[in-house]
Coordinates of C-alpha atoms in Angstrom, one line a residue:
Chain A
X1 CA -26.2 39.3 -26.1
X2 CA -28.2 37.8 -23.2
X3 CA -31.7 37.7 -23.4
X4 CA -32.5 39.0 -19.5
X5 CA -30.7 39.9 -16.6
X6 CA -31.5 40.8 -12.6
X7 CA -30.2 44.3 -13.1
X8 CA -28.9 46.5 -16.4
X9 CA -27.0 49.8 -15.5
X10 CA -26.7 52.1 -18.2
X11 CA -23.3 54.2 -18.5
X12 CA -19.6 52.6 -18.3
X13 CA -18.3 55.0 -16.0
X14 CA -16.9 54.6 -12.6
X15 CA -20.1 55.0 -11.4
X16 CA -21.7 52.1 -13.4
X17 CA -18.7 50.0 -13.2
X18 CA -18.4 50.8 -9.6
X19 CA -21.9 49.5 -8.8
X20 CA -21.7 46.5 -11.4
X21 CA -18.5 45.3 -9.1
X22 CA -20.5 45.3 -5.9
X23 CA -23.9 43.8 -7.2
X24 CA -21.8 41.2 -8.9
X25 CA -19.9 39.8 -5.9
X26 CA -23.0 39.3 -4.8
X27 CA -24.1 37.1 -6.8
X28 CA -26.7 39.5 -8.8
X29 CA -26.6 38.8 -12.7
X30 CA -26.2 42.4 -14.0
X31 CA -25.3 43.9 -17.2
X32 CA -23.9 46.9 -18.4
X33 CA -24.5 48.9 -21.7
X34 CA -22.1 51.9 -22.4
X35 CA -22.4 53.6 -25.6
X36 CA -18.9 54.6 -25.9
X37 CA -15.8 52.9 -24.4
X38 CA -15.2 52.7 -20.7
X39 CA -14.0 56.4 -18.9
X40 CA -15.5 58.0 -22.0
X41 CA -17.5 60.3 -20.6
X42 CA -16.8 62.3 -17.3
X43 CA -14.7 60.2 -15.3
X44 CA -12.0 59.7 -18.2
X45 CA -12.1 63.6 -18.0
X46 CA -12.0 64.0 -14.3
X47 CA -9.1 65.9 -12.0
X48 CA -9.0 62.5 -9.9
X49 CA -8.8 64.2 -6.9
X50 CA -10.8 62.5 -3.8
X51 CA -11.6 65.1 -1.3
X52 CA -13.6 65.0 1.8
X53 CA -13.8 68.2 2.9
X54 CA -17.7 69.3 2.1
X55 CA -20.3 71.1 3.2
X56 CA -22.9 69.1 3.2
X57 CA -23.1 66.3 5.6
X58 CA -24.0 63.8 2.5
X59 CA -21.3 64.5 0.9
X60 CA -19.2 64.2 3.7
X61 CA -20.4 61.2 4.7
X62 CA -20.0 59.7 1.5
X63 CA -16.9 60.9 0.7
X64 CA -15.2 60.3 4.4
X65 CA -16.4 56.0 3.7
X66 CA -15.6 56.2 0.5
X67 CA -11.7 57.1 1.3
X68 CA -11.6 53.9 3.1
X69 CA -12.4 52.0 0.6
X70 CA -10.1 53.2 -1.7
X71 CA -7.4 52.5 1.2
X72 CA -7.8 49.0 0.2
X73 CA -9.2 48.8 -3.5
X74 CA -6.3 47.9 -5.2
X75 CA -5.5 45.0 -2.5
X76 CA -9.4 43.9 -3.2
X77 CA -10.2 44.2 -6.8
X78 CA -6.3 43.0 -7.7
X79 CA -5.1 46.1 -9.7
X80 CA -3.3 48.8 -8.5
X81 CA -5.4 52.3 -8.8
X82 CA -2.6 54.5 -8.1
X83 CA -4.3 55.9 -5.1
X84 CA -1.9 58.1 -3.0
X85 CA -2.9 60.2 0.1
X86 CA -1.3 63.9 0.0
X87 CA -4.2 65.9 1.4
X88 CA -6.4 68.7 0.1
X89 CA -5.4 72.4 0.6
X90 CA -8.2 74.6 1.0
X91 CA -7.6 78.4 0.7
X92 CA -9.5 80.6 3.0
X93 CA -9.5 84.5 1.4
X94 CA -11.3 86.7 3.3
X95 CA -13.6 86.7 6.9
X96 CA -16.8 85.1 5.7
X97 CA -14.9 82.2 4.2
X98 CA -13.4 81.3 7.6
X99 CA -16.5 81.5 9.0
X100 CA -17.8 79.2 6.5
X101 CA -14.8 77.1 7.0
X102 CA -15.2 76.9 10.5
X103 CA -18.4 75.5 10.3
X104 CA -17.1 72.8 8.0
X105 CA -14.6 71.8 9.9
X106 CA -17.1 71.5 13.0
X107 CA -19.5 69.2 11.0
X108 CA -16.7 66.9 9.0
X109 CA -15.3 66.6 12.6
X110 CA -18.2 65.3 14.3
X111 CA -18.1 62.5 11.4
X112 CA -14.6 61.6 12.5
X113 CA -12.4 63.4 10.0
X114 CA -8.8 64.5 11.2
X115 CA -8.8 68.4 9.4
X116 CA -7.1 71.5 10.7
X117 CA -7.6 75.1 10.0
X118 CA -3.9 76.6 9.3
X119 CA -2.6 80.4 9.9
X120 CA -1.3 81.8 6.4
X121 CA 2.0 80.4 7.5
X122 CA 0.7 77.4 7.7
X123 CA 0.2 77.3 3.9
X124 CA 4.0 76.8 3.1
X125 CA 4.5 74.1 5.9
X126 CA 2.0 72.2 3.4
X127 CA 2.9 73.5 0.0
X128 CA 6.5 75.4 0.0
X129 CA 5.8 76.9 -3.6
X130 CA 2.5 78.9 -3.0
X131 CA 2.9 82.4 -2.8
X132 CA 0.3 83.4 -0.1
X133 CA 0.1 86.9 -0.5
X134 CA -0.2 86.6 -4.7
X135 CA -3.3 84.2 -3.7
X136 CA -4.6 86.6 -1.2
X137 CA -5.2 83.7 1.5
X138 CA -5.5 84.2 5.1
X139 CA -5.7 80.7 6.0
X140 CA -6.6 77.3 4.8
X141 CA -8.2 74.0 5.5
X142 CA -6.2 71.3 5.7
X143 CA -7.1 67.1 5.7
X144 CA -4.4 64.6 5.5
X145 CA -6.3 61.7 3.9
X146 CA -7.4 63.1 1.4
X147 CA -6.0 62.1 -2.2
X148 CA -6.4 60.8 -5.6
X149 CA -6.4 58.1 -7.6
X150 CA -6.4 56.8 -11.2
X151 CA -10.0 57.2 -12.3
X152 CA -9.3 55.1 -15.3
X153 CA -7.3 52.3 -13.7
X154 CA -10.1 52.2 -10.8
X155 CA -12.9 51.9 -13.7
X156 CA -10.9 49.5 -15.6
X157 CA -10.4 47.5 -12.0
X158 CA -13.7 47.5 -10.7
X159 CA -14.8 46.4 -14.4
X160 CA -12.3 43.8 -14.4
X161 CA -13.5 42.4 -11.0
X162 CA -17.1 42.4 -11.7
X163 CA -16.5 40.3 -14.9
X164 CA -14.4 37.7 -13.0
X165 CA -17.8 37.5 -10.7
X166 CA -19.9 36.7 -14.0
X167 CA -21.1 40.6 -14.6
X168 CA -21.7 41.2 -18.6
X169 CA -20.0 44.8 -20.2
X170 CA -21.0 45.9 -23.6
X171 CA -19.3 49.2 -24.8
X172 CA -20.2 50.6 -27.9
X173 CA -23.9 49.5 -27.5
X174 CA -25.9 52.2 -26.8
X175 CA -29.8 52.2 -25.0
X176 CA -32.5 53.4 -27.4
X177 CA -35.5 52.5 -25.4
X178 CA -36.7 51.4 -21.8
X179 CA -39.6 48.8 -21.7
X180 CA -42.2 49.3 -18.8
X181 CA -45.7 48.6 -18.0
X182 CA -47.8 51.5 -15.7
X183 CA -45.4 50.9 -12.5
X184 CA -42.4 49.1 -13.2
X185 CA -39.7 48.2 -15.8
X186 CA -39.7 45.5 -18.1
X187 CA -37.2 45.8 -19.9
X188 CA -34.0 47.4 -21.9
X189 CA -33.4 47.9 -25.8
X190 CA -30.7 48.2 -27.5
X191 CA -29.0 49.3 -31.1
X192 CA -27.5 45.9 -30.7
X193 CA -30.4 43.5 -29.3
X194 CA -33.3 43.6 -26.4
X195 CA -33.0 42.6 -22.6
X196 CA -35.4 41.4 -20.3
X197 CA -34.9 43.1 -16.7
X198 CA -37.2 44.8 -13.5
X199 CA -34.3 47.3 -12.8
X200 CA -32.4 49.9 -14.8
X201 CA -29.5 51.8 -12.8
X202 CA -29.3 55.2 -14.7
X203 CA -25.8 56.0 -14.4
X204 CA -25.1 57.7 -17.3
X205 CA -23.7 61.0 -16.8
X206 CA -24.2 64.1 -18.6
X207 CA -26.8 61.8 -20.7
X208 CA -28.7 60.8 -17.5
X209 CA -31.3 63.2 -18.5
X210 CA -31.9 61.9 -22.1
X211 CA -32.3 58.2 -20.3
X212 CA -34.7 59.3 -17.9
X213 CA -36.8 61.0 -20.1
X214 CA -37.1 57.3 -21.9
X215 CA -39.4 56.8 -19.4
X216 CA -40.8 59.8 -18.7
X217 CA -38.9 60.7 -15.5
X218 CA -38.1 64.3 -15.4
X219 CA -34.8 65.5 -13.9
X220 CA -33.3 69.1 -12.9
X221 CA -29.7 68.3 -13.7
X222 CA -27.7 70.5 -16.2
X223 CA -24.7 69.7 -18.2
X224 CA -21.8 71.6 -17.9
X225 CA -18.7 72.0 -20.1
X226 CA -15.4 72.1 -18.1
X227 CA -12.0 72.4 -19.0
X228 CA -8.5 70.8 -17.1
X229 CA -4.6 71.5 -17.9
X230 CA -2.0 68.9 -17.6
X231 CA 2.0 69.8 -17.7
X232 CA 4.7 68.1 -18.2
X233 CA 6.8 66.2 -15.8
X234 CA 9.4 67.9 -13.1
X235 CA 10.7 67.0 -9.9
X236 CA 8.0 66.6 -7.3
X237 CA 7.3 69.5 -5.2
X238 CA 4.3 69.1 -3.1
X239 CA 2.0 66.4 -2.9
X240 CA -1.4 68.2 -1.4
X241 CA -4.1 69.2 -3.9
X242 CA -4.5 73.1 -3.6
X243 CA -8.1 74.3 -4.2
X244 CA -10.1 77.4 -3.8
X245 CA -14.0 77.5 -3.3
X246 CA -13.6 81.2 -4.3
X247 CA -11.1 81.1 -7.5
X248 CA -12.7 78.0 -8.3
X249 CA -8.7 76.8 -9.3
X250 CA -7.7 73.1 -8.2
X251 CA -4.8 71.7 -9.1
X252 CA -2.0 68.9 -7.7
X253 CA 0.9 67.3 -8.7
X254 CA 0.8 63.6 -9.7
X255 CA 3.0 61.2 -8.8
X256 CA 4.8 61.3 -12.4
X257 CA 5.1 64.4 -11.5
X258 CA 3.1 66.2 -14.2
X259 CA 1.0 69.0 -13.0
X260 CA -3.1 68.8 -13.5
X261 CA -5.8 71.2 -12.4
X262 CA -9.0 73.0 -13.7
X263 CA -10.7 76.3 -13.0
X264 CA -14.5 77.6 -14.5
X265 CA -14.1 78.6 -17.8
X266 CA -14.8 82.5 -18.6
X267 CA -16.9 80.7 -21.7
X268 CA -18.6 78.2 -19.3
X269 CA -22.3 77.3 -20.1
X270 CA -24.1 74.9 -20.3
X271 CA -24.3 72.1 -23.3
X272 CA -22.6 69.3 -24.4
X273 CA -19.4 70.7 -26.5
X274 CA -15.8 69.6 -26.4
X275 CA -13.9 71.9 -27.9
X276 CA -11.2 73.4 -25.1
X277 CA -11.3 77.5 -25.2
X278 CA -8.1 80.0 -25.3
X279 CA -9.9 81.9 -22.8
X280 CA -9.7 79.0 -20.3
X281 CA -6.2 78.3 -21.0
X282 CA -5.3 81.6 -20.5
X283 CA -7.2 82.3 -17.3
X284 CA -6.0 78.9 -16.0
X285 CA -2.4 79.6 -16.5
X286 CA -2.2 83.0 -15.5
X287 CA -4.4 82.0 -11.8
X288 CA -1.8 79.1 -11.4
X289 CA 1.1 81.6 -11.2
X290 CA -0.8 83.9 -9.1
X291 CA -0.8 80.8 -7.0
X292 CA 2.7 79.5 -7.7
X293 CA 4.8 81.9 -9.3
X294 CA 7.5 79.3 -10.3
X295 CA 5.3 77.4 -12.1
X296 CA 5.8 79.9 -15.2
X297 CA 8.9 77.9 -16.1
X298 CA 6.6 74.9 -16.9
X299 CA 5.3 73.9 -20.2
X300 CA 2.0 73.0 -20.3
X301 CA 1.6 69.6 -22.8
X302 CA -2.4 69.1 -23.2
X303 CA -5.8 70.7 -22.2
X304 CA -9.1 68.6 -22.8
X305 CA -12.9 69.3 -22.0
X306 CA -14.7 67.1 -19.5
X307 CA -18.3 67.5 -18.3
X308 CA -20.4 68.2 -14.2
X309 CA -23.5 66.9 -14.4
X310 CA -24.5 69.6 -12.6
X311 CA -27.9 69.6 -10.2
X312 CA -29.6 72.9 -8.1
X313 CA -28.2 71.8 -5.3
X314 CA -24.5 69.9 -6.7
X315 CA -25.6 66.5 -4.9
X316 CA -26.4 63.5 -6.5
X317 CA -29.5 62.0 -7.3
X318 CA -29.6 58.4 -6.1
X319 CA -32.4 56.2 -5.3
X320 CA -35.5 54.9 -6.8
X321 CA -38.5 56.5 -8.5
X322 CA -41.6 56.5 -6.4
X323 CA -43.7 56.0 -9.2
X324 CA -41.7 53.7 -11.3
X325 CA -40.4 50.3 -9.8
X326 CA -37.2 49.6 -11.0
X327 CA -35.8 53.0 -12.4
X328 CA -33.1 53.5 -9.9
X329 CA -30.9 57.4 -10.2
X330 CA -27.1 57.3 -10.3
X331 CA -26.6 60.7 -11.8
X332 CA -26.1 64.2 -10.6
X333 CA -22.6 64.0 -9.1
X334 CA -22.0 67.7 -10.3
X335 CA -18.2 67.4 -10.4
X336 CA -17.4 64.7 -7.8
X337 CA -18.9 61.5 -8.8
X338 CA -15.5 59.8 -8.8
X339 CA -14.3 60.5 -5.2
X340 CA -17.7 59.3 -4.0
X341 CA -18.2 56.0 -6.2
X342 CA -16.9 53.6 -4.0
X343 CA -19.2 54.6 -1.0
X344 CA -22.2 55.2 -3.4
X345 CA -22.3 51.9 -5.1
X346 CA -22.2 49.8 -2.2
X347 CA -25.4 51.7 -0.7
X348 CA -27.2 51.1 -4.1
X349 CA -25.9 47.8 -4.5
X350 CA -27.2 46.8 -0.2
X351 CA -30.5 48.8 -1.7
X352 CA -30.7 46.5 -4.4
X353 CA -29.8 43.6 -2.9
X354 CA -31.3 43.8 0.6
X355 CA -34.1 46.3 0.0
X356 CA -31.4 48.7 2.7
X357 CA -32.2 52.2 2.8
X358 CA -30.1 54.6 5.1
X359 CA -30.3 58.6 5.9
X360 CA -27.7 59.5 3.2
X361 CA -30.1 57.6 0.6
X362 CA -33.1 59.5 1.8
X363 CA -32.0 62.9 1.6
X364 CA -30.7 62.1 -1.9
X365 CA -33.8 60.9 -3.5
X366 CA -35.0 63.1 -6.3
X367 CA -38.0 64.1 -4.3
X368 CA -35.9 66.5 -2.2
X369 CA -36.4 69.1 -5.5
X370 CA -40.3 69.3 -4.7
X371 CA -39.2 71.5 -1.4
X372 CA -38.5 74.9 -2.1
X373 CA -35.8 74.5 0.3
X374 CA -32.9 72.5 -0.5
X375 CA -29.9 72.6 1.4
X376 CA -27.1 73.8 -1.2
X377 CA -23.6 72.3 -1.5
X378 CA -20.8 74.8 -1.0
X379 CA -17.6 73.7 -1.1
X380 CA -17.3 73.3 -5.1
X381 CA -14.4 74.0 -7.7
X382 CA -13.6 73.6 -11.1
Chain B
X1 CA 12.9 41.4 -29.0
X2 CA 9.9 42.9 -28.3
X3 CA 10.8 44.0 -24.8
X4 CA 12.9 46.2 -26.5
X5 CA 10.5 47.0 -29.6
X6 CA 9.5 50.4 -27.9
X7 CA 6.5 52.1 -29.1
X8 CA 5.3 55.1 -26.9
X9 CA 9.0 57.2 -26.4
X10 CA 7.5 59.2 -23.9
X11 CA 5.9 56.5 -21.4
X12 CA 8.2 54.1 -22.3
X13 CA 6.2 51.2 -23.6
X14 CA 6.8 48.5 -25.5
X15 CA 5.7 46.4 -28.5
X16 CA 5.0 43.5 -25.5
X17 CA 2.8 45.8 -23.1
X18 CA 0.5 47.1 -25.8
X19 CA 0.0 43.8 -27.4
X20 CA -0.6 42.2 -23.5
X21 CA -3.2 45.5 -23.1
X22 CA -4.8 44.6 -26.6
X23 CA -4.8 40.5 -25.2
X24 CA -6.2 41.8 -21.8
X25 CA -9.3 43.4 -23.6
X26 CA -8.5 47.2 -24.4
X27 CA -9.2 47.0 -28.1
X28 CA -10.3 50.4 -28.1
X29 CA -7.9 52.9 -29.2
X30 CA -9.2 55.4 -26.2
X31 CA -9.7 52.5 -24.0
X32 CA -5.6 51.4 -24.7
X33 CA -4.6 55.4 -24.2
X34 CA -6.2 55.5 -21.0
X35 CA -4.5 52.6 -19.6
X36 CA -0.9 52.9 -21.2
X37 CA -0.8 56.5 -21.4
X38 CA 0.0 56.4 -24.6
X39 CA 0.0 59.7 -26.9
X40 CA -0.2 61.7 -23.3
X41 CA 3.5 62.5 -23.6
X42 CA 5.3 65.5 -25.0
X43 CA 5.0 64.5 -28.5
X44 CA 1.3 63.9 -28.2
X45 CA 0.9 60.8 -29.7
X46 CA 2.8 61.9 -33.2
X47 CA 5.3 59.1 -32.6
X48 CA 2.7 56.3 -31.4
X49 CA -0.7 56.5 -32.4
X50 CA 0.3 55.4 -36.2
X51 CA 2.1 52.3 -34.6
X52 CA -0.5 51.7 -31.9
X53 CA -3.4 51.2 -35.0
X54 CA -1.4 49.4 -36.8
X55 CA -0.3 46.9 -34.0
X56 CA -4.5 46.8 -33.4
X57 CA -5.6 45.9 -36.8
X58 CA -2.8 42.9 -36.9
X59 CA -4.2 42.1 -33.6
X60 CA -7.8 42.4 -34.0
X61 CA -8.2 42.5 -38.1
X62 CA -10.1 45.7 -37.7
X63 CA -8.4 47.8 -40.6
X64 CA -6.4 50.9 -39.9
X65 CA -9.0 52.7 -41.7
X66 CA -11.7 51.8 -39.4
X67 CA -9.9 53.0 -36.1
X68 CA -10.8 56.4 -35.0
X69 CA -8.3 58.6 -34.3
X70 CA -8.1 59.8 -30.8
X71 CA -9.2 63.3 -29.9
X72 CA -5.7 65.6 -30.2
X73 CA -5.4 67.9 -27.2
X74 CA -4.2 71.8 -27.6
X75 CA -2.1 73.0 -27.7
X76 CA -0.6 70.4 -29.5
X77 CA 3.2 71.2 -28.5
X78 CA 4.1 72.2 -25.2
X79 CA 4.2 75.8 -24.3
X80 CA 5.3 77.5 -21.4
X81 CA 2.5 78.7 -18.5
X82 CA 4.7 81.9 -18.5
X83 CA 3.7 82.8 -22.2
X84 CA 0.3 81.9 -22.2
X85 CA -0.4 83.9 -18.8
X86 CA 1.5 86.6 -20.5
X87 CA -1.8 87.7 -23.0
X88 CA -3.6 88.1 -20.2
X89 CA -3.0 90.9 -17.3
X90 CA -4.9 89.8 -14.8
X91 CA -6.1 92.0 -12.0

């Protein structure tokens, strides 16, 4: 193992692997320490849908520049990611949703984002199987550009691209202690060996917590347990993601044609478990035909467990620790830290680089929490 | 020969793409899943899996015995939305 390094991230997710691609190519020697294999924790799990339709105008914005760089990731890290743009489907049910909608729509357009708000006829223009009335929708959101990808190819991509630009990856070497003196980091330890470094990039996840507490760093995020469905393969029918802020149901069609979505579990709480519930299964299949009558012909082939890193107000926490030189967040994407990651890692990696701060960073900082107000995400499924 | 070697029925791969995957780097049984699809099919990795470890410890001399099995996914064979929705009357 190498004895130091400019920067060691900790987690070998897209999010890690992500940021070790962009601080790489330029030139940074960074080093990355995953405790499992690559995709093993959330984003091997994930519903690889890439949406841009928030609430909040972080997300947004991070989202809306993240979906053009996936327009041209494949072309620039050499690997095809299997990203395809059928649009997102949002369901409006009932008067206060449209209102909420409404204002969206007003905010994600001021940020340049082509989105409509369609009658209930609409719907089927979009997605001919949905049976409108069984979903109870009066209307939905609609965006175009909007997508998914292949979470694992992307990791595997951007990990593949940051090694070509001299970027170290250890899986199955997991952190078991963070040197620092009073204000600043000194260093990273290992089961495997010890590294010399001034900045750890906490990107681990669910176990973000358990790093930061390492060195003392307290953080509100919880983990969640959640649960997806995949079918087997028919001929494709629609290509837009359908989701529902109120259900909480997402699911799409993939190009193979299998069918994949999630929905909270009745049994949902908090912890780190992976055993998928009958309850889930159950309510997941029975809200899908609601949705899509048709669909009862299909067999479903596997259900897994994945995990939302889940914070009070479901943004991330990025930045560094006012106290602590060095201890840079990358946690706290409560259920969309894949759809983001492009966007996110280049603003660490111009942080970490160039010292660049920008609005989005700001308001993301894990200072916000000290408010008592914090502006809360809405627009949130699975 | 090996092109037509096939391992994974279901996704269609050969003897020749998981031994390029295993060349490429993805040693890991999960890591080799992810990127082949392999054991995702219908028949959930019953047909592969055993091949797939086998092909890694001849590649990689880590015994068979030493390879972790990949998690199995319910419900193990495929079932039909229909009947599982069917337990359930949902309001």
């Amino acid at each position: 193992m190498k004895s130091k390094a400019d920067v060691v991230i900790i987690g070998g997710g897209i999010s890690g692997c992500g940021l070790a691609y962009n601080l790489a190519r330029r030139g940074v020697d960074v080093l990355v320490f995953e405790k499992n294999y690559l995709t093993s924790g959330a984003t091997g799990a994930c519903g690889a849908g890439i949406r841009q339709q928030w609430s909040t105008y972080e997300n947004a914005e991070l989202a809306i520049a993240s979906v053009k760089i996936f327009e041209k990731l494949s072309n620039e890290l050499g690997e095809d990611i299997e990203f395809r743009q059928g649009g997102y489907l949002v369901a409006i049910h009932d008067r206060k949703e449209m209102k909420q909608a409404i204002k969206n729509v007003e905010m994600q357009r001021t940020l340049g984002l082509q989105v409509e708000i369609l009658d209930s006829e609409g719907i089927n223009d979009i997605v001919p199987i949905l049976d409108v009335k069984g979903m109870k929708a009066i209307g939905a959101t609609f965006c175009p550009t909007d997508g998914h990808a292949n979470p694992f190819k992307t990791t595997f991509a951007y990990a593949n691209a940051a090694k070509r630009f001299g970027a170290n990856i250890y899986t199955h070497t997991k952190v078991t202690s963070i040197k620092k003196d009073k204000k600043r980091i000194t260093g990273v330890i290992t089961d495997k060996g010890s590294v010399k470094t001034e900045i750890v990039v906490n990107a681990a996840g669910i176990w973000s917590k358990d790093i930061a507490e390492i060195v003392g760093v307290n953080t509100p995020n919880i983990p969640i347990r959640k649960e997806i469905i995949a079918t087997e393969r028919f001929k494709p029918m629609f290509e837009a993601m359908v989701i529902s802020f109120k259900d909480g149901i997402y699911f799409s069609q993939q190009k193979e044609g299998q069918i994949i979505g999630g929905i909270p579990s009745p049994e949902q709480k908090p912890g780190y478990k992976t055993i998928p519930t009958i309850s889930f299964m159950q309510h997941m299949a029975s809200t899908l035909i609601r949705y899509a009558p048709v669909l009862k012909h299909i067999n479903l082939l596997r259900h897994w467990t994945g995990f939302y890193d889940v914070t009070p107000d479901s943004r991330p926490i990025l930045g560094e620790t006012k106290n602590l030189k060095g201890f840079i967040h990358c946690h706290g994407f409560s259920g969309h830290g894949f759809m983001i990651s492009p966007m996110v890692s280049k603003l660490l990696s111009d942080f970490i680089v160039d010292g660049k701060t920008s609005e989005v960073l700001n308001n993301l900082n894990i200072d916000r929490f000290k408010d008592k107000k914090i502006e809360h995400e809405m627009s949130t499924v699975g | 020969m090996k092109k037509k070697a096939i391992v994974c029925r279901c996704e269609d791969i050969s003897l020749e793409d998981v031994e390029k995957a295993i060349d490429e780097g993805y040693t890991d049984i999960e890591e080799l899943r992810k990127k082949l699809r392999i054991g995702m099919g219908p028949c959930q990795g019953r047909v592969c899996i055993q091949l797939v470890m086998k092909i890694l410890e001849k590649k990689t001399g880590k015994e068979v015995g030493k390879i972790n099995l990949p998690s199995s996914r319910p419900p193990i064979i495929p079932v039909c939305l229909g009947s599982i929705a069917s337990d359930k009357n949902e309001k």
